[in-house]
Coordinates of C-alpha atoms in Angstrom, one line a residue:
S1 CA 19.4 -152.5 -0.3
S2 CA 20.8 -156.1 -0.9
S3 CA 18.3 -157.6 1.1
S4 CA 15.3 -155.9 -0.5
S5 CA 16.5 -156.6 -4.4
S6 CA 16.6 -160.0 -2.8
S7 CA 13.8 -160.0 -1.8
S8 CA 11.7 -158.8 -4.8
S9 CA 13.5 -160.9 -7.2
A10 CA 12.7 -164.3 -4.8
S11 CA 9.6 -166.6 -5.8
P12 CA 6.5 -166.0 -4.3
R13 CA 5.9 -168.0 -1.4
S14 CA 3.0 -170.4 -1.1
L15 CA -0.2 -169.6 0.9
N16 CA -0.1 -171.9 4.0
S17 CA -2.6 -172.8 5.6
T18 CA -4.2 -169.9 7.8
H19 CA -4.3 -168.2 4.8
L20 CA -5.7 -170.3 2.8
H21 CA -9.1 -170.9 5.7
T22 CA -8.9 -166.9 5.9
W23 CA -9.6 -166.7 1.9
D24 CA -11.6 -169.7 1.5
R25 CA -13.8 -167.9 4.5
V26 CA -13.8 -164.4 2.9
L27 CA -15.0 -165.9 -0.4
E28 CA -17.4 -168.0 1.0
R29 CA -19.5 -165.1 2.6
L30 CA -19.2 -163.2 -0.3
G31 CA -21.8 -165.5 -1.9
D32 CA -24.3 -163.5 -4.0
R33 CA -23.3 -159.8 -2.1
V34 CA -19.9 -160.1 -4.2
E35 CA -21.6 -157.0 -5.8
A36 CA -21.3 -155.6 -3.0
L37 CA -17.9 -155.2 -3.2
P38 CA -15.4 -153.2 -5.3
T39 CA -14.6 -154.7 -8.7
W40 CA -10.8 -153.9 -8.2
S41 CA -10.8 -156.0 -5.0
I42 CA -11.4 -159.0 -7.7
G43 CA -9.2 -158.3 -9.3
A44 CA -6.3 -157.8 -6.9
V45 CA -7.1 -161.4 -5.4
M46 CA -7.2 -162.8 -9.0
W47 CA -3.6 -161.3 -9.4
A48 CA -2.5 -162.5 -6.5
F49 CA -3.4 -165.6 -6.8
G50 CA -1.9 -165.7 -10.1
R51 CA 1.6 -164.8 -9.0
L52 CA 1.5 -167.4 -7.1
S53 CA 0.1 -170.2 -9.9
S54 CA -1.7 -172.4 -7.2
V55 CA -4.8 -172.7 -5.3
P56 CA -6.8 -175.2 -4.2
P57 CA -9.6 -177.3 -5.9
R58 CA -12.1 -175.7 -3.2
L59 CA -10.6 -172.1 -3.3
R60 CA -11.0 -172.6 -7.2
D61 CA -14.2 -172.9 -6.9
R62 CA -15.0 -169.7 -5.1
L63 CA -13.6 -168.0 -6.8
H64 CA -14.6 -169.4 -10.3
S65 CA -18.4 -168.5 -8.4
T66 CA -17.2 -165.4 -7.7
L67 CA -16.7 -164.2 -11.1
S68 CA -19.9 -165.3 -12.6
H69 CA -21.8 -163.7 -9.6
L70 CA -19.6 -159.9 -11.3
F71 CA -20.4 -161.1 -14.7
V72 CA -23.5 -163.5 -16.1
P73 CA -26.2 -162.1 -16.2
S74 CA -28.4 -163.9 -13.2
S75 CA -31.4 -166.5 -15.4
S76 CA -33.6 -165.7 -13.0
S77 CA -33.5 -162.1 -13.5
S78 CA -33.4 -162.6 -17.2
S79 CA -36.3 -164.4 -17.7
S80 CA -38.6 -162.2 -15.5
S81 CA -37.1 -159.2 -17.7
S82 CA -38.7 -160.7 -21.0
S83 CA -41.9 -161.7 -19.3
S84 CA -42.6 -158.2 -18.1
S85 CA -41.5 -156.2 -21.0
P86 CA -44.1 -155.6 -23.5
R87 CA -41.0 -155.7 -26.3
A88 CA -39.2 -158.6 -25.0
G89 CA -38.8 -159.5 -28.6
A90 CA -36.7 -155.8 -29.7
G91 CA -33.9 -155.9 -27.9
R92 CA -32.1 -158.7 -24.9
S93 CA -30.3 -155.8 -23.3
E94 CA -33.7 -153.5 -22.6
G95 CA -34.5 -152.8 -19.3
R96 CA -31.9 -155.3 -17.8
A97 CA -29.3 -154.7 -14.9
K98 CA -26.2 -155.5 -16.4
P99 CA -24.1 -157.4 -13.9
A100 CA -21.8 -156.1 -11.2
G101 CA -18.7 -157.1 -13.5
Y102 CA -19.6 -154.0 -16.4
T103 CA -18.5 -151.5 -14.3
M104 CA -15.1 -152.6 -14.2
K105 CA -12.0 -150.6 -15.4
P106 CA -9.9 -152.4 -17.8
S107 CA -6.3 -152.7 -15.9
H108 CA -9.0 -155.1 -13.3
M109 CA -10.2 -156.1 -15.9
T110 CA -7.1 -157.8 -17.5
N111 CA -5.8 -158.8 -13.8
V112 CA -8.9 -161.5 -13.7
L113 CA -8.3 -162.7 -17.2
W114 CA -4.3 -163.2 -16.4
G115 CA -4.2 -164.5 -13.0
A116 CA -7.4 -167.0 -14.6
A117 CA -4.6 -168.0 -16.8
R118 CA -2.0 -168.4 -14.7
L119 CA -3.9 -170.6 -12.6
R120 CA -5.3 -172.6 -15.8
M121 CA -8.5 -172.0 -14.4
A122 CA -11.3 -173.2 -17.2
L123 CA -14.0 -169.9 -16.8
G124 CA -16.2 -171.8 -18.9
S125 CA -18.2 -170.7 -22.1
P126 CA -20.6 -168.6 -20.3
L127 CA -18.3 -166.5 -17.9
E128 CA -15.9 -166.0 -21.1
R129 CA -18.5 -164.7 -23.3
A130 CA -20.1 -162.4 -20.7
M131 CA -16.3 -161.1 -19.4
Q132 CA -15.8 -160.1 -23.2
Q133 CA -19.1 -159.2 -23.6
A134 CA -18.1 -156.8 -20.2
A135 CA -14.4 -155.6 -22.5
I136 CA -16.8 -154.4 -25.3
D137 CA -18.9 -151.9 -23.4
T138 CA -15.4 -150.4 -21.8
M139 CA -13.6 -151.1 -24.9
E140 CA -13.0 -147.6 -25.9
S141 CA -10.8 -147.0 -22.1
F142 CA -8.7 -149.7 -22.9
E143 CA -4.9 -148.9 -23.6
S144 CA -2.7 -151.4 -25.6
Q145 CA -1.7 -153.2 -22.4
S146 CA -4.7 -153.5 -21.5
I147 CA -5.8 -155.1 -24.6
A148 CA -2.4 -157.0 -24.9
N149 CA -2.5 -158.5 -21.7
S150 CA -6.3 -160.1 -22.2
L151 CA -5.5 -161.6 -25.8
W152 CA -2.2 -162.7 -24.4
A153 CA -4.5 -164.5 -21.6
F154 CA -7.4 -165.6 -23.9
A155 CA -4.4 -167.3 -26.3
N156 CA -3.2 -169.2 -22.8
M157 CA -6.6 -170.6 -21.8
R158 CA -7.3 -171.5 -25.9
T159 CA -10.3 -169.3 -25.9
E160 CA -12.6 -168.9 -28.5
M161 CA -13.4 -164.8 -29.2
T162 CA -17.0 -163.7 -30.3
S163 CA -16.5 -162.1 -33.6
D164 CA -18.3 -158.7 -32.0
Y165 CA -15.5 -159.0 -29.3
L166 CA -12.3 -159.5 -31.9
G167 CA -14.0 -156.9 -34.2
A168 CA -14.2 -154.2 -30.9
V169 CA -10.1 -155.6 -30.3
L170 CA -9.0 -155.2 -33.7
S171 CA -10.5 -151.4 -33.8
R172 CA -9.7 -150.2 -30.8
I173 CA -5.8 -151.4 -31.8
Q174 CA -6.3 -149.2 -35.2
G175 CA -7.2 -146.7 -32.2
L176 CA -4.4 -146.1 -31.0
T177 CA -1.6 -143.9 -31.6
R178 CA 1.1 -145.1 -29.3
M179 CA 2.2 -148.6 -27.7
E180 CA 5.2 -150.1 -26.5
P181 CA 6.8 -152.7 -28.7
R182 CA 6.2 -155.9 -26.0
H183 CA 2.9 -155.0 -26.6
A184 CA 2.4 -155.3 -29.9
S185 CA 4.4 -158.8 -29.7
N186 CA 2.3 -159.7 -27.4
M187 CA -1.0 -159.1 -29.8
L188 CA 0.9 -160.8 -32.6
W189 CA 1.9 -163.9 -30.6
A190 CA -2.0 -164.2 -28.9
L191 CA -3.4 -163.6 -32.4
A192 CA -1.2 -166.0 -34.1
T193 CA -1.8 -168.6 -31.2
L194 CA -5.3 -168.6 -31.5
R195 CA -4.7 -169.3 -35.4
I196 CA -6.4 -165.8 -36.1
K197 CA -5.1 -163.3 -39.1
P198 CA -5.4 -159.5 -38.7
P199 CA -7.2 -157.3 -41.5
A200 CA -4.3 -155.8 -42.8
A201 CA -5.0 -152.4 -41.9
V202 CA -4.6 -153.5 -38.3
A203 CA -1.4 -155.8 -39.1
S204 CA -0.1 -152.5 -41.1
H205 CA -0.9 -149.9 -38.1
L206 CA 0.9 -152.1 -35.2
I207 CA 4.0 -152.1 -37.6
D208 CA 3.4 -148.6 -38.3
L209 CA 3.6 -147.8 -34.4
L210 CA 6.5 -150.0 -34.1
L211 CA 8.3 -148.3 -36.8
H212 CA 7.4 -145.1 -34.7
K213 CA 8.4 -146.1 -32.1
Y214 CA 11.8 -147.7 -32.7
S215 CA 12.2 -144.4 -34.9
S216 CA 11.9 -142.1 -31.9
S217 CA 14.4 -144.2 -29.6
S218 CA 17.3 -144.2 -32.2
S219 CA 17.1 -140.3 -33.2
S220 CA 17.0 -139.8 -29.1
S221 CA 19.7 -141.3 -28.8
S222 CA 21.5 -140.0 -31.3

């Protein structure tokens, strides 16, 4: 038991050249076919490299390209959709298939963002906005941990959040009925880091959840 505990507490080992070559070949082969992969696997890859906190530049570029394929609508599909639609100006998203990343579960999307933040990966505005839009589409499924980790990641990357994304996040926070104290503190830290002042109703709701959590804990212990 002592050996297992010591190994679990040790810092992760760096990837050797064989591992890096394998990952490089895998990501190279994916290319435009990345949509055929289960989206959770991309989150797992980003989480794994985030734990290592290091990735070679070439492999970093391949990861960024993979994420772009997952989340950013291709310009070709966008232009063909708008030109072929008789109501091109009526709605931008009508008749356009969404990228595969929009089906990603909140926990998997959070793994992507967490890994990117740990790797100090510059996602770029198009990818950042696309991921925020994907999160808006599934925001009702986000629990406190996914929201806290996403905000933490955006704050560490100093990402500018769109008004739509921020509004969806704040609305979702108000809809939560329970929350771990660490999640609330991460949310408040992220908002403060990004110099975003939450509405009074959101701040009050977070405080109420914290007070309820602590009061419940003290009652059970007594």
